[in-house]
mmCIF file of C-alpha atoms in Angstrom:
data_model
loop_
_atom_site.group_PDB
_atom_site.id
_atom_site.type_symbol
_atom_site.label_atom_id
_atom_site.label_comp_id
_atom_site.label_asym_id
_atom_site.label_seq_id
_atom_site.Cartn_x
_atom_site.Cartn_y
_atom_site.Cartn_z
ATOM 1 C CA MET A 1 -63.978 -30.045 -33.727
ATOM 2 C CA PRO A 2 -65.989 -27.136 -35.916
ATOM 3 C CA TRP A 3 -69.251 -26.180 -34.729
ATOM 4 C CA ARG A 4 -71.765 -24.749 -38.048
ATOM 5 C CA MET A 5 -74.687 -23.048 -37.131
ATOM 6 C CA PRO A 6 -76.884 -24.182 -39.882
ATOM 7 C CA ALA A 7 -78.686 -22.076 -42.112
ATOM 8 C CA GLU A 8 -82.114 -21.506 -41.042
ATOM 9 C CA THR A 9 -83.991 -23.152 -44.131
ATOM 10 C CA ALA A 10 -82.084 -26.465 -42.851
ATOM 11 C CA PRO A 11 -84.412 -29.244 -42.431
ATOM 12 C CA HIS A 12 -85.260 -28.936 -38.240
ATOM 13 C CA GLU A 13 -85.791 -32.371 -36.119
ATOM 14 C CA ARG A 14 -88.202 -29.475 -33.856
ATOM 15 C CA THR A 15 -88.723 -26.101 -32.354
ATOM 16 C CA TRP A 16 -88.774 -23.980 -29.048
ATOM 17 C CA MET A 17 -90.909 -21.687 -27.481
ATOM 18 C CA ALA A 18 -90.936 -20.208 -24.216
ATOM 19 C CA PHE A 19 -94.946 -19.749 -22.497
ATOM 20 C CA PRO A 20 -95.427 -16.675 -21.491
ATOM 21 C CA ARG A 21 -95.886 -16.194 -17.178
ATOM 22 C CA VAL A 22 -97.409 -12.750 -15.511
ATOM 23 C CA GLY A 23 -95.446 -10.214 -15.391
ATOM 24 C CA PHE A 24 -93.863 -6.759 -16.899
ATOM 25 C CA THR A 25 -93.715 -8.352 -19.973
ATOM 26 C CA LEU A 26 -97.234 -10.022 -20.683
ATOM 27 C CA GLY A 27 -99.378 -6.509 -19.648
ATOM 28 C CA ASP A 28 -101.787 -4.616 -16.373
ATOM 29 C CA THR A 29 -104.384 -5.908 -16.960
ATOM 30 C CA GLU A 30 -106.766 -9.243 -17.533
ATOM 31 C CA ALA A 31 -106.954 -8.106 -21.043
ATOM 32 C CA ASP A 32 -103.418 -7.096 -22.115
ATOM 33 C CA ARG A 33 -102.358 -10.619 -20.661
ATOM 34 C CA ALA A 34 -105.571 -12.413 -22.901
ATOM 35 C CA GLU A 35 -103.502 -11.100 -25.932
ATOM 36 C CA GLY A 36 -100.437 -12.412 -24.895
ATOM 37 C CA TYR A 37 -101.227 -15.951 -24.265
ATOM 38 C CA ALA A 38 -102.972 -15.643 -27.745
ATOM 39 C CA ALA A 39 -100.575 -14.765 -29.606
ATOM 40 C CA TRP A 40 -97.612 -16.954 -28.494
ATOM 41 C CA THR A 41 -100.357 -19.155 -27.975
ATOM 42 C CA ALA A 42 -101.140 -18.607 -31.868
ATOM 43 C CA VAL A 43 -96.932 -18.874 -33.403
ATOM 44 C CA ALA A 44 -97.331 -21.778 -31.528
ATOM 45 C CA ARG A 45 -99.920 -23.953 -33.338
ATOM 46 C CA ALA A 46 -99.465 -21.706 -36.637
ATOM 47 C CA VAL A 47 -94.975 -23.792 -36.264
ATOM 48 C CA ALA A 48 -96.903 -27.030 -35.542
ATOM 49 C CA GLU A 49 -98.419 -27.064 -38.860
ATOM 50 C CA PHE A 50 -94.484 -28.014 -40.147
ATOM 51 C CA GLU A 51 -92.673 -29.474 -37.328
ATOM 52 C CA PRO A 52 -92.812 -30.333 -34.045
ATOM 53 C CA VAL A 53 -93.227 -27.909 -31.087
ATOM 54 C CA SER A 54 -91.275 -28.019 -27.558
ATOM 55 C CA MET A 55 -92.421 -25.405 -24.529
ATOM 56 C CA LEU A 56 -90.508 -24.106 -22.035
ATOM 57 C CA VAL A 57 -94.108 -23.840 -18.944
ATOM 58 C CA ASP A 58 -93.707 -22.088 -15.944
ATOM 59 C CA PRO A 59 -95.261 -24.190 -12.815
ATOM 60 C CA THR A 60 -97.257 -21.227 -12.762
ATOM 61 C CA GLU A 61 -98.518 -21.709 -15.900
ATOM 62 C CA THR A 62 -98.978 -25.391 -16.517
ATOM 63 C CA ALA A 63 -102.729 -25.213 -16.804
ATOM 64 C CA ARG A 64 -103.645 -22.160 -19.239
ATOM 65 C CA ALA A 65 -100.310 -23.642 -21.616
ATOM 66 C CA ARG A 66 -102.722 -26.500 -21.149
ATOM 67 C CA ASP A 67 -106.007 -26.026 -22.296
ATOM 68 C CA LEU A 68 -104.469 -22.761 -25.256
ATOM 69 C CA LEU A 69 -101.844 -25.709 -26.599
ATOM 70 C CA GLY A 70 -103.600 -28.700 -26.151
ATOM 71 C CA SER A 71 -102.143 -31.414 -27.860
ATOM 72 C CA GLY A 72 -99.826 -30.605 -30.294
ATOM 73 C CA VAL A 73 -97.069 -28.585 -28.259
ATOM 74 C CA GLU A 74 -95.098 -30.673 -26.205
ATOM 75 C CA GLN A 75 -94.271 -29.411 -22.602
ATOM 76 C CA HIS A 76 -91.284 -29.175 -19.943
ATOM 77 C CA GLU A 77 -92.031 -27.291 -16.723
ATOM 78 C CA THR A 78 -89.411 -24.934 -15.380
ATOM 79 C CA PRO A 79 -88.787 -21.898 -14.472
ATOM 80 C CA VAL A 80 -89.326 -19.140 -16.169
ATOM 81 C CA ASP A 81 -88.872 -15.163 -16.275
ATOM 82 C CA GLU A 82 -88.420 -14.118 -19.775
ATOM 83 C CA PHE A 83 -89.952 -15.955 -22.560
ATOM 84 C CA TRP A 84 -88.179 -14.599 -25.613
ATOM 85 C CA MET A 85 -87.027 -17.966 -27.014
ATOM 86 C CA ARG A 86 -84.712 -16.609 -29.896
ATOM 87 C CA ASP A 87 -82.345 -14.742 -27.241
ATOM 88 C CA HIS A 88 -82.334 -16.624 -23.738
ATOM 89 C CA GLY A 89 -82.171 -20.233 -25.380
ATOM 90 C CA PRO A 90 -79.466 -22.721 -26.754
ATOM 91 C CA THR A 91 -78.216 -21.706 -30.273
ATOM 92 C CA PHE A 92 -78.117 -24.999 -31.953
ATOM 93 C CA VAL A 93 -74.817 -25.911 -34.456
ATOM 94 C CA VAL A 94 -74.012 -29.084 -35.640
ATOM 95 C CA ASP A 95 -70.112 -30.484 -36.490
ATOM 96 C CA ASP A 96 -69.815 -31.433 -39.909
ATOM 97 C CA ASP A 97 -66.754 -33.846 -39.096
ATOM 98 C CA ARG A 98 -69.201 -35.668 -36.223
ATOM 99 C CA PRO A 99 -72.629 -35.870 -37.953
ATOM 100 C CA GLY A 100 -74.596 -37.714 -35.353
ATOM 101 C CA VAL A 101 -73.705 -34.777 -33.172
ATOM 102 C CA LEU A 102 -75.286 -31.593 -31.444
ATOM 103 C CA GLY A 103 -73.945 -28.570 -29.859
ATOM 104 C CA ALA A 104 -76.052 -25.880 -28.205
ATOM 105 C CA VAL A 105 -73.869 -22.789 -27.505
ATOM 106 C CA ASP A 106 -75.526 -21.167 -24.220
ATOM 107 C CA TRP A 107 -74.028 -17.288 -24.485
ATOM 108 C CA ILE A 108 -74.052 -15.468 -21.859
ATOM 109 C CA PHE A 109 -77.675 -13.475 -20.930
ATOM 110 C CA ASN A 110 -78.035 -10.878 -18.512
ATOM 111 C CA GLY A 111 -82.286 -9.606 -19.898
ATOM 112 C CA TRP A 112 -80.694 -7.871 -22.567
ATOM 113 C CA GLY A 113 -77.845 -5.046 -21.071
ATOM 114 C CA ALA A 114 -78.898 -5.185 -17.515
ATOM 115 C CA PRO A 115 -81.651 -3.211 -17.218
ATOM 116 C CA ASP A 116 -83.344 -1.904 -14.770
ATOM 117 C CA TRP A 117 -86.890 -3.444 -16.041
ATOM 118 C CA ALA A 118 -86.042 -6.878 -17.000
ATOM 119 C CA ASP A 119 -85.752 -10.243 -14.942
ATOM 120 C CA TRP A 120 -83.567 -12.787 -16.268
ATOM 121 C CA ARG A 121 -81.660 -14.934 -13.447
ATOM 122 C CA LEU A 122 -83.995 -18.341 -14.247
ATOM 123 C CA SER A 123 -84.170 -17.509 -18.441
ATOM 124 C CA ALA A 124 -80.345 -17.678 -18.122
ATOM 125 C CA GLU A 125 -79.883 -21.431 -17.232
ATOM 126 C CA HIS A 126 -82.719 -22.371 -20.163
ATOM 127 C CA ALA A 127 -79.564 -23.451 -22.677
ATOM 128 C CA ARG A 128 -78.109 -24.867 -20.076
ATOM 129 C CA LEU A 129 -81.189 -26.961 -19.522
ATOM 130 C CA VAL A 130 -82.923 -27.443 -23.141
ATOM 131 C CA ALA A 131 -78.806 -28.442 -23.887
ATOM 132 C CA ALA A 132 -79.393 -31.465 -21.531
ATOM 133 C CA HIS A 133 -82.366 -32.072 -22.380
ATOM 134 C CA VAL A 134 -81.073 -32.621 -26.216
ATOM 135 C CA GLY A 135 -78.221 -34.481 -25.519
ATOM 136 C CA ALA A 136 -76.278 -31.611 -27.224
ATOM 137 C CA GLU A 137 -73.244 -30.353 -26.225
ATOM 138 C CA LEU A 138 -72.547 -27.580 -24.698
ATOM 139 C CA VAL A 139 -70.561 -24.347 -25.839
ATOM 140 C CA SER A 140 -70.067 -22.095 -23.714
ATOM 141 C CA SER A 141 -68.922 -18.627 -24.359
ATOM 142 C CA MET A 142 -68.114 -16.109 -22.585
ATOM 143 C CA LEU A 143 -69.650 -13.873 -24.394
ATOM 144 C CA VAL A 144 -72.818 -11.656 -23.885
ATOM 145 C CA ASN A 145 -75.755 -12.499 -26.767
ATOM 146 C CA GLU A 146 -78.767 -13.284 -28.018
ATOM 147 C CA GLY A 147 -79.334 -15.376 -30.617
ATOM 148 C CA GLY A 148 -82.137 -12.309 -31.690
ATOM 149 C CA GLY A 149 -78.603 -10.484 -32.790
ATOM 150 C CA ILE A 150 -76.823 -12.884 -34.683
ATOM 151 C CA HIS A 151 -78.155 -13.911 -38.671
ATOM 152 C CA VAL A 152 -75.848 -16.829 -40.828
ATOM 153 C CA ASP A 153 -76.317 -18.272 -43.635
ATOM 154 C CA GLY A 154 -74.778 -22.148 -42.599
ATOM 155 C CA ALA A 155 -71.702 -21.514 -45.042
ATOM 156 C CA GLY A 156 -69.538 -19.393 -42.344
ATOM 157 C CA THR A 157 -71.056 -15.382 -43.043
ATOM 158 C CA VAL A 158 -72.891 -13.836 -39.678
ATOM 159 C CA LEU A 159 -75.155 -10.611 -39.813
ATOM 160 C CA LEU A 160 -74.075 -8.141 -36.311
ATOM 161 C CA THR A 161 -74.220 -4.866 -34.914
ATOM 162 C CA GLU A 162 -71.923 -2.982 -34.009
ATOM 163 C CA THR A 163 -74.910 -1.592 -31.121
ATOM 164 C CA VAL A 164 -75.446 -5.538 -29.638
ATOM 165 C CA GLN A 165 -72.117 -7.245 -29.661
ATOM 166 C CA LEU A 166 -70.169 -3.710 -28.731
ATOM 167 C CA ASP A 167 -71.873 -3.155 -26.532
ATOM 168 C CA ALA A 168 -70.386 -1.660 -22.702
ATOM 169 C CA ARG A 169 -73.291 -2.787 -20.899
ATOM 170 C CA ARG A 170 -73.494 -6.460 -22.441
ATOM 171 C CA ASN A 171 -69.815 -6.093 -23.515
ATOM 172 C CA PRO A 172 -67.688 -3.748 -21.872
ATOM 173 C CA PHE A 173 -63.486 -4.968 -22.830
ATOM 174 C CA ALA A 174 -65.067 -6.880 -26.390
ATOM 175 C CA ASP A 175 -63.731 -5.925 -29.989
ATOM 176 C CA ARG A 176 -63.785 -6.603 -33.742
ATOM 177 C CA ALA A 177 -61.649 -8.590 -33.002
ATOM 178 C CA ARG A 178 -62.792 -10.359 -30.175
ATOM 179 C CA VAL A 179 -65.793 -10.630 -31.164
ATOM 180 C CA GLU A 180 -64.921 -12.411 -34.669
ATOM 181 C CA ALA A 181 -62.847 -14.832 -33.145
ATOM 182 C CA GLU A 182 -66.242 -16.194 -30.867
ATOM 183 C CA MET A 183 -68.313 -16.011 -33.345
ATOM 184 C CA LEU A 184 -66.453 -18.671 -35.228
ATOM 185 C CA ARG A 185 -65.191 -20.693 -31.889
ATOM 186 C CA THR A 186 -68.736 -20.990 -31.562
ATOM 187 C CA ILE A 187 -70.947 -21.084 -35.045
ATOM 188 C CA GLY A 188 -68.384 -21.486 -37.263
ATOM 189 C CA ALA A 189 -68.963 -17.974 -38.652
ATOM 190 C CA ASP A 190 -65.295 -17.137 -39.933
ATOM 191 C CA THR A 191 -66.733 -13.302 -42.121
ATOM 192 C CA ALA A 192 -68.589 -11.303 -40.046
ATOM 193 C CA ILE A 193 -70.894 -8.871 -42.132
ATOM 194 C CA TRP A 194 -71.630 -5.504 -38.907
ATOM 195 C CA LEU A 195 -73.853 -3.522 -39.373
ATOM 196 C CA PRO A 196 -74.054 0.349 -37.918
ATOM 197 C CA ARG A 197 -77.286 0.003 -35.646
ATOM 198 C CA GLY A 198 -80.676 -1.579 -35.473
ATOM 199 C CA LEU A 199 -84.385 0.489 -35.654
ATOM 200 C CA THR A 200 -84.637 3.002 -34.416
ATOM 201 C CA ARG A 201 -87.583 2.325 -31.758
ATOM 202 C CA ASP A 202 -84.765 -1.167 -30.297
ATOM 203 C CA TYR A 203 -82.976 2.101 -28.793
ATOM 204 C CA ASP A 204 -85.935 2.681 -26.866
ATOM 205 C CA GLU A 205 -86.034 2.054 -22.751
ATOM 206 C CA PHE A 206 -87.056 -1.394 -23.062
ATOM 207 C CA GLY A 207 -85.664 -2.094 -26.669
ATOM 208 C CA THR A 208 -82.536 -4.786 -27.232
ATOM 209 C CA ASN A 209 -79.991 -1.679 -28.521
ATOM 210 C CA GLY A 210 -80.189 -2.743 -32.045
ATOM 211 C CA HIS A 211 -81.041 -6.965 -32.597
ATOM 212 C CA VAL A 212 -80.362 -7.777 -36.608
ATOM 213 C CA ASP A 213 -83.078 -10.655 -36.475
ATOM 214 C CA ILE A 214 -85.333 -7.340 -36.883
ATOM 215 C CA VAL A 215 -83.473 -5.502 -39.192
ATOM 216 C CA ALA A 216 -81.506 -8.005 -41.588
ATOM 217 C CA THR A 217 -81.266 -12.393 -43.079
ATOM 218 C CA PHE A 218 -80.669 -14.187 -45.317
ATOM 219 C CA ALA A 219 -82.795 -15.808 -47.367
ATOM 220 C CA ALA A 220 -79.971 -17.847 -49.111
ATOM 221 C CA PRO A 221 -76.096 -17.744 -49.365
ATOM 222 C CA GLY A 222 -74.984 -14.294 -50.888
ATOM 223 C CA ARG A 223 -79.017 -12.711 -50.693
ATOM 224 C CA VAL A 224 -79.993 -11.229 -48.430
ATOM 225 C CA LEU A 225 -83.108 -9.783 -47.142
ATOM 226 C CA LEU A 226 -83.683 -6.233 -45.897
ATOM 227 C CA HIS A 227 -86.560 -3.987 -44.132
ATOM 228 C CA ALA A 228 -87.021 -0.822 -46.031
ATOM 229 C CA GLN A 229 -89.100 2.447 -44.759
ATOM 230 C CA PRO A 230 -90.628 4.169 -47.400
ATOM 231 C CA ASP A 231 -92.064 6.985 -45.729
ATOM 232 C CA PRO A 232 -89.731 9.673 -45.150
ATOM 233 C CA ALA A 233 -91.754 10.130 -42.036
ATOM 234 C CA HIS A 234 -90.907 7.365 -39.981
ATOM 235 C CA PRO A 235 -86.840 7.815 -38.867
ATOM 236 C CA ASP A 236 -86.142 3.957 -39.770
ATOM 237 C CA HIS A 237 -86.501 5.631 -43.883
ATOM 238 C CA ALA A 238 -82.905 8.286 -42.454
ATOM 239 C CA VAL A 239 -81.425 5.128 -41.256
ATOM 240 C CA MET A 240 -81.663 2.510 -43.055
ATOM 241 C CA PRO A 241 -79.393 3.823 -46.249
ATOM 242 C CA GLU A 242 -76.789 3.941 -43.776
ATOM 243 C CA ILE A 243 -77.070 -0.103 -42.963
ATOM 244 C CA ARG A 244 -77.654 -0.792 -46.810
ATOM 245 C CA ALA A 245 -74.518 0.605 -48.019
ATOM 246 C CA ALA A 246 -72.654 -1.445 -44.922
ATOM 247 C CA LEU A 247 -74.434 -4.612 -46.410
ATOM 248 C CA GLU A 248 -73.728 -3.067 -49.957
ATOM 249 C CA ALA A 249 -69.580 -2.585 -49.036
ATOM 250 C CA ALA A 250 -70.079 -6.651 -47.459
ATOM 251 C CA THR A 251 -68.386 -9.482 -49.232
ATOM 252 C CA ASP A 252 -69.613 -12.979 -47.406
ATOM 253 C CA ALA A 253 -67.503 -15.977 -46.360
ATOM 254 C CA ALA A 254 -67.778 -17.264 -50.781
ATOM 255 C CA GLY A 255 -66.002 -13.677 -51.344
ATOM 256 C CA ARG A 256 -69.986 -12.422 -53.516
ATOM 257 C CA ARG A 257 -71.206 -9.391 -53.444
ATOM 258 C CA LEU A 258 -74.726 -9.677 -51.400
ATOM 259 C CA GLU A 259 -77.506 -9.370 -53.572
ATOM 260 C CA ILE A 260 -80.100 -7.190 -51.476
ATOM 261 C CA VAL A 261 -84.442 -7.791 -51.505
ATOM 262 C CA ASP A 262 -85.532 -5.123 -50.242
ATOM 263 C CA LEU A 263 -89.016 -6.406 -47.910
ATOM 264 C CA PRO A 264 -91.042 -2.629 -47.072
ATOM 265 C CA GLY A 265 -92.888 -2.097 -43.724
ATOM 266 C CA PRO A 266 -96.503 -1.831 -43.463
ATOM 267 C CA ALA A 267 -98.000 1.497 -43.589
ATOM 268 C CA GLN A 268 -98.056 1.517 -40.377
ATOM 269 C CA LEU A 269 -96.029 4.369 -38.285
ATOM 270 C CA ARG A 270 -96.737 4.401 -35.353
ATOM 271 C CA ASP A 271 -98.692 3.280 -32.049
ATOM 272 C CA ASP A 272 -98.890 4.609 -28.343
ATOM 273 C CA GLU A 273 -95.289 4.794 -27.866
ATOM 274 C CA GLY A 274 -93.911 6.375 -30.908
ATOM 275 C CA PHE A 275 -92.861 5.734 -34.323
ATOM 276 C CA VAL A 276 -93.282 1.444 -34.407
ATOM 277 C CA ASP A 277 -90.783 -0.408 -35.676
ATOM 278 C CA PHE A 278 -92.467 -4.085 -37.951
ATOM 279 C CA SER A 279 -90.257 -5.151 -40.148
ATOM 280 C CA TYR A 280 -91.910 -9.174 -41.907
ATOM 281 C CA VAL A 281 -87.821 -9.534 -42.003
ATOM 282 C CA ASN A 282 -89.170 -10.564 -38.359
ATOM 283 C CA HIS A 283 -90.086 -14.264 -40.618
ATOM 284 C CA LEU A 284 -89.404 -17.874 -38.623
ATOM 285 C CA VAL A 285 -88.274 -20.402 -41.147
ATOM 286 C CA VAL A 286 -89.852 -24.053 -40.905
ATOM 287 C CA ASN A 287 -90.096 -27.342 -42.248
ATOM 288 C CA GLY A 288 -91.557 -26.643 -46.190
ATOM 289 C CA GLY A 289 -93.029 -22.920 -44.588
ATOM 290 C CA VAL A 290 -92.258 -19.394 -43.598
ATOM 291 C CA ILE A 291 -94.555 -18.143 -40.147
ATOM 292 C CA ALA A 292 -94.679 -14.721 -41.656
ATOM 293 C CA CYS A 293 -95.539 -11.860 -39.105
ATOM 294 C CA GLY A 294 -98.824 -9.373 -39.995
ATOM 295 C CA PHE A 295 -99.959 -5.724 -39.529
ATOM 296 C CA GLY A 296 -103.624 -5.989 -39.887
ATOM 297 C CA ASP A 297 -102.215 -4.755 -43.554
ATOM 298 C CA PRO A 298 -103.809 -6.352 -46.061
ATOM 299 C CA VAL A 299 -101.559 -4.609 -48.763
ATOM 300 C CA ALA A 300 -98.363 -4.327 -46.589
ATOM 301 C CA ASP A 301 -99.477 -8.220 -45.571
ATOM 302 C CA ASP A 302 -99.616 -10.037 -49.135
ATOM 303 C CA ARG A 303 -96.359 -8.013 -50.206
ATOM 304 C CA ALA A 304 -94.512 -9.421 -47.402
ATOM 305 C CA ARG A 305 -96.183 -12.639 -48.724
ATOM 306 C CA GLY A 306 -95.580 -12.990 -51.976
ATOM 307 C CA ILE A 307 -91.539 -11.015 -51.974
ATOM 308 C CA LEU A 308 -91.326 -14.291 -49.005
ATOM 309 C CA ALA A 309 -92.708 -16.931 -51.666
ATOM 310 C CA ASP A 310 -89.859 -15.650 -54.405
ATOM 311 C CA ALA A 311 -86.481 -16.072 -51.546
ATOM 312 C CA TYR A 312 -87.850 -19.409 -50.106
ATOM 313 C CA PRO A 313 -89.673 -20.986 -53.098
ATOM 314 C CA GLY A 314 -91.526 -23.959 -52.447
ATOM 315 C CA ARG A 315 -92.669 -23.049 -48.804
ATOM 316 C CA ARG A 316 -96.053 -22.646 -47.945
ATOM 317 C CA ILE A 317 -96.136 -18.835 -45.767
ATOM 318 C CA VAL A 318 -98.599 -18.731 -43.093
ATOM 319 C CA THR A 319 -99.238 -14.771 -41.131
ATOM 320 C CA VAL A 320 -99.869 -14.398 -37.967
ATOM 321 C CA ASP A 321 -101.276 -11.605 -36.131
ATOM 322 C CA ALA A 322 -97.964 -10.165 -34.910
ATOM 323 C CA ARG A 323 -98.432 -7.111 -33.182
ATOM 324 C CA PRO A 324 -99.489 -8.055 -29.622
ATOM 325 C CA LEU A 325 -95.810 -9.121 -29.696
ATOM 326 C CA PHE A 326 -94.454 -5.769 -30.789
ATOM 327 C CA ALA A 327 -96.673 -4.708 -28.745
ATOM 328 C CA ARG A 328 -94.347 -6.873 -25.919
ATOM 329 C CA GLY A 329 -90.779 -6.022 -27.888
ATOM 330 C CA GLY A 330 -90.010 -8.057 -30.590
ATOM 331 C CA GLY A 331 -91.521 -10.197 -33.729
ATOM 332 C CA ILE A 332 -92.435 -14.452 -34.469
ATOM 333 C CA HIS A 333 -88.625 -14.749 -34.336
ATOM 334 C CA CYS A 334 -87.574 -13.575 -31.259
ATOM 335 C CA ILE A 335 -90.393 -16.157 -29.498
ATOM 336 C CA THR A 336 -89.189 -18.729 -31.532
ATOM 337 C CA GLN A 337 -85.881 -20.630 -31.696
ATOM 338 C CA GLN A 338 -84.835 -24.166 -34.549
ATOM 339 C CA GLN A 339 -83.169 -27.201 -33.282
ATOM 340 C CA PRO A 340 -81.408 -28.279 -36.249
ATOM 341 C CA ALA A 341 -82.830 -31.865 -37.571
ATOM 342 C CA LEU A 342 -79.634 -34.050 -37.418
ATOM 343 C CA PRO A 343 -78.645 -36.818 -40.569
ATOM 344 C CA SER A 344 -79.112 -39.253 -37.847
ATOM 345 C CA PRO A 345 -81.366 -40.008 -35.433
ATOM 346 C CA SER A 346 -81.580 -37.866 -33.091
ATOM 347 C CA PRO A 347 -81.144 -38.458 -29.189
ATOM 348 C CA SER A 348 -83.375 -36.205 -27.275
ATOM 349 C CA PRO A 349 -85.748 -38.746 -25.122
ATOM 350 C CA SER A 350 -89.282 -40.016 -26.372
ATOM 351 C CA PRO A 351 -91.723 -37.940 -24.984
ATOM 352 C CA SER A 352 -94.307 -39.145 -22.553
ATOM 353 C CA PRO A 353 -97.517 -38.636 -22.141
ATOM 354 C CA VAL A 354 -98.525 -35.396 -19.543
ATOM 355 C CA ASP A 355 -101.287 -37.750 -16.407
ATOM 356 C CA SER A 356 -103.821 -35.448 -16.427
ATOM 357 C CA PRO A 357 -107.166 -37.075 -15.283
ATOM 358 C CA ASN A 358 -109.685 -33.533 -16.176
ATOM 359 C CA SER A 359 -108.282 -33.022 -20.044
ATOM 360 C CA ALA A 360 -108.283 -35.853 -22.800
ATOM 361 C CA ASP A 361 -106.578 -32.937 -24.456
ATOM 362 C CA ALA A 362 -104.063 -32.300 -22.508
ATOM 363 C CA ALA A 363 -100.679 -31.199 -24.232
ATOM 364 C CA PRO A 364 -98.213 -33.972 -24.818
ATOM 365 C CA ALA A 365 -95.188 -32.972 -22.041
ATOM 366 C CA GLY A 366 -91.352 -34.968 -22.127
ATOM 367 C CA PRO A 367 -89.136 -35.081 -18.639
ATOM 368 C CA ALA A 368 -88.691 -32.580 -17.111
ATOM 369 C CA LEU A 369 -85.574 -30.508 -18.256
ATOM 370 C CA PRO A 370 -83.014 -31.010 -15.584
ATOM 371 C CA GLY A 371 -82.143 -29.278 -12.626
ATOM 372 C CA ASP A 372 -86.121 -28.459 -13.182
ATOM 373 C CA SER A 373 -86.981 -29.647 -9.171
ATOM 374 C CA THR A 374 -90.585 -28.541 -9.619
ATOM 375 C CA ARG A 375 -91.985 -30.549 -11.593
ATOM 376 C CA ARG A 376 -90.417 -33.703 -10.238
ATOM 377 C CA ALA A 377 -91.997 -32.752 -6.615
ATOM 378 C CA ALA A 378 -95.382 -32.496 -8.109
ATOM 379 C CA GLU A 379 -95.248 -36.003 -10.348
ATOM 380 C CA THR A 380 -93.819 -37.610 -6.888
ATOM 381 C CA GLU A 381 -97.375 -35.892 -4.764
ATOM 382 C CA ARG A 382 -99.486 -37.581 -7.343
#
């Protein structure tokens, strides 16, 4: 059966996210944690203006999630450690020969190369659990990969980076041919465009080693939005010509040369940790809109909105402050994962309301995800 990952611009059934929980990523102080919760909440509410949002919530965060998210976001209790849903959630695919069938690729997730600081045992199960919940056929893969490490045009082309899929900490025995064969089998991409690397900040201790979704994305088949760093004082000013050269030399699955549209970053070059990787490329396309990263730079934010409006005609551009997300290691695209709409009704079960006598504004919640013994036990005790 030929699986195919639709373009992000294709219609969505919903967007999946995971709610933050106390730990290393969220921050050490109460102020840090409050900032993180608010950042994830702001993205969820922005997406919910356009399409349904389903949020995985750790049992320890249920009350907080209800209070912050309100009634507009469906919640599912399941154990959570990491909460970058793009990376450890399923990569949804469709089968054009079976129009009503949804697939979910379950990559091996090892916390972006098994760093000492990452906890991923729980989040590594999320793809399988979400797939079962929505009735998707599981497409298991032996490739260590993350959703932020790929971008597709929906028509047979995938963007990859050599420092992710060929990372020895992820896939020590992989080569291009093996990775490309797995991309064809799992997401239907018969043409891979390999970028040599990612942005500079992504190679520090807490980076992903070069995710493509902060560097380049397809606005449409044959058209790529590419991060640009015009300031020579930033090391990415020297990095981007190498990446651009790889795109200029490539052809897509249809044999076309790519049209490359620059998406310049904001003026800020550094934060307390060093050179930033602030990138407007890390946006999410939703039904009728685009959720864009903002960086507190009115000129650059407005310029990015204009470029995105031209790239995605007919969609409303909504900007959300992404600085708290980037301070924790990613952006808007990194914390979201779209589920494509199917031509026939989705097999997803209907949500049932949360039993919450103390809050009239409690968020609706679908049934507990498969394997969620914590939620089932709580319901038994009520």
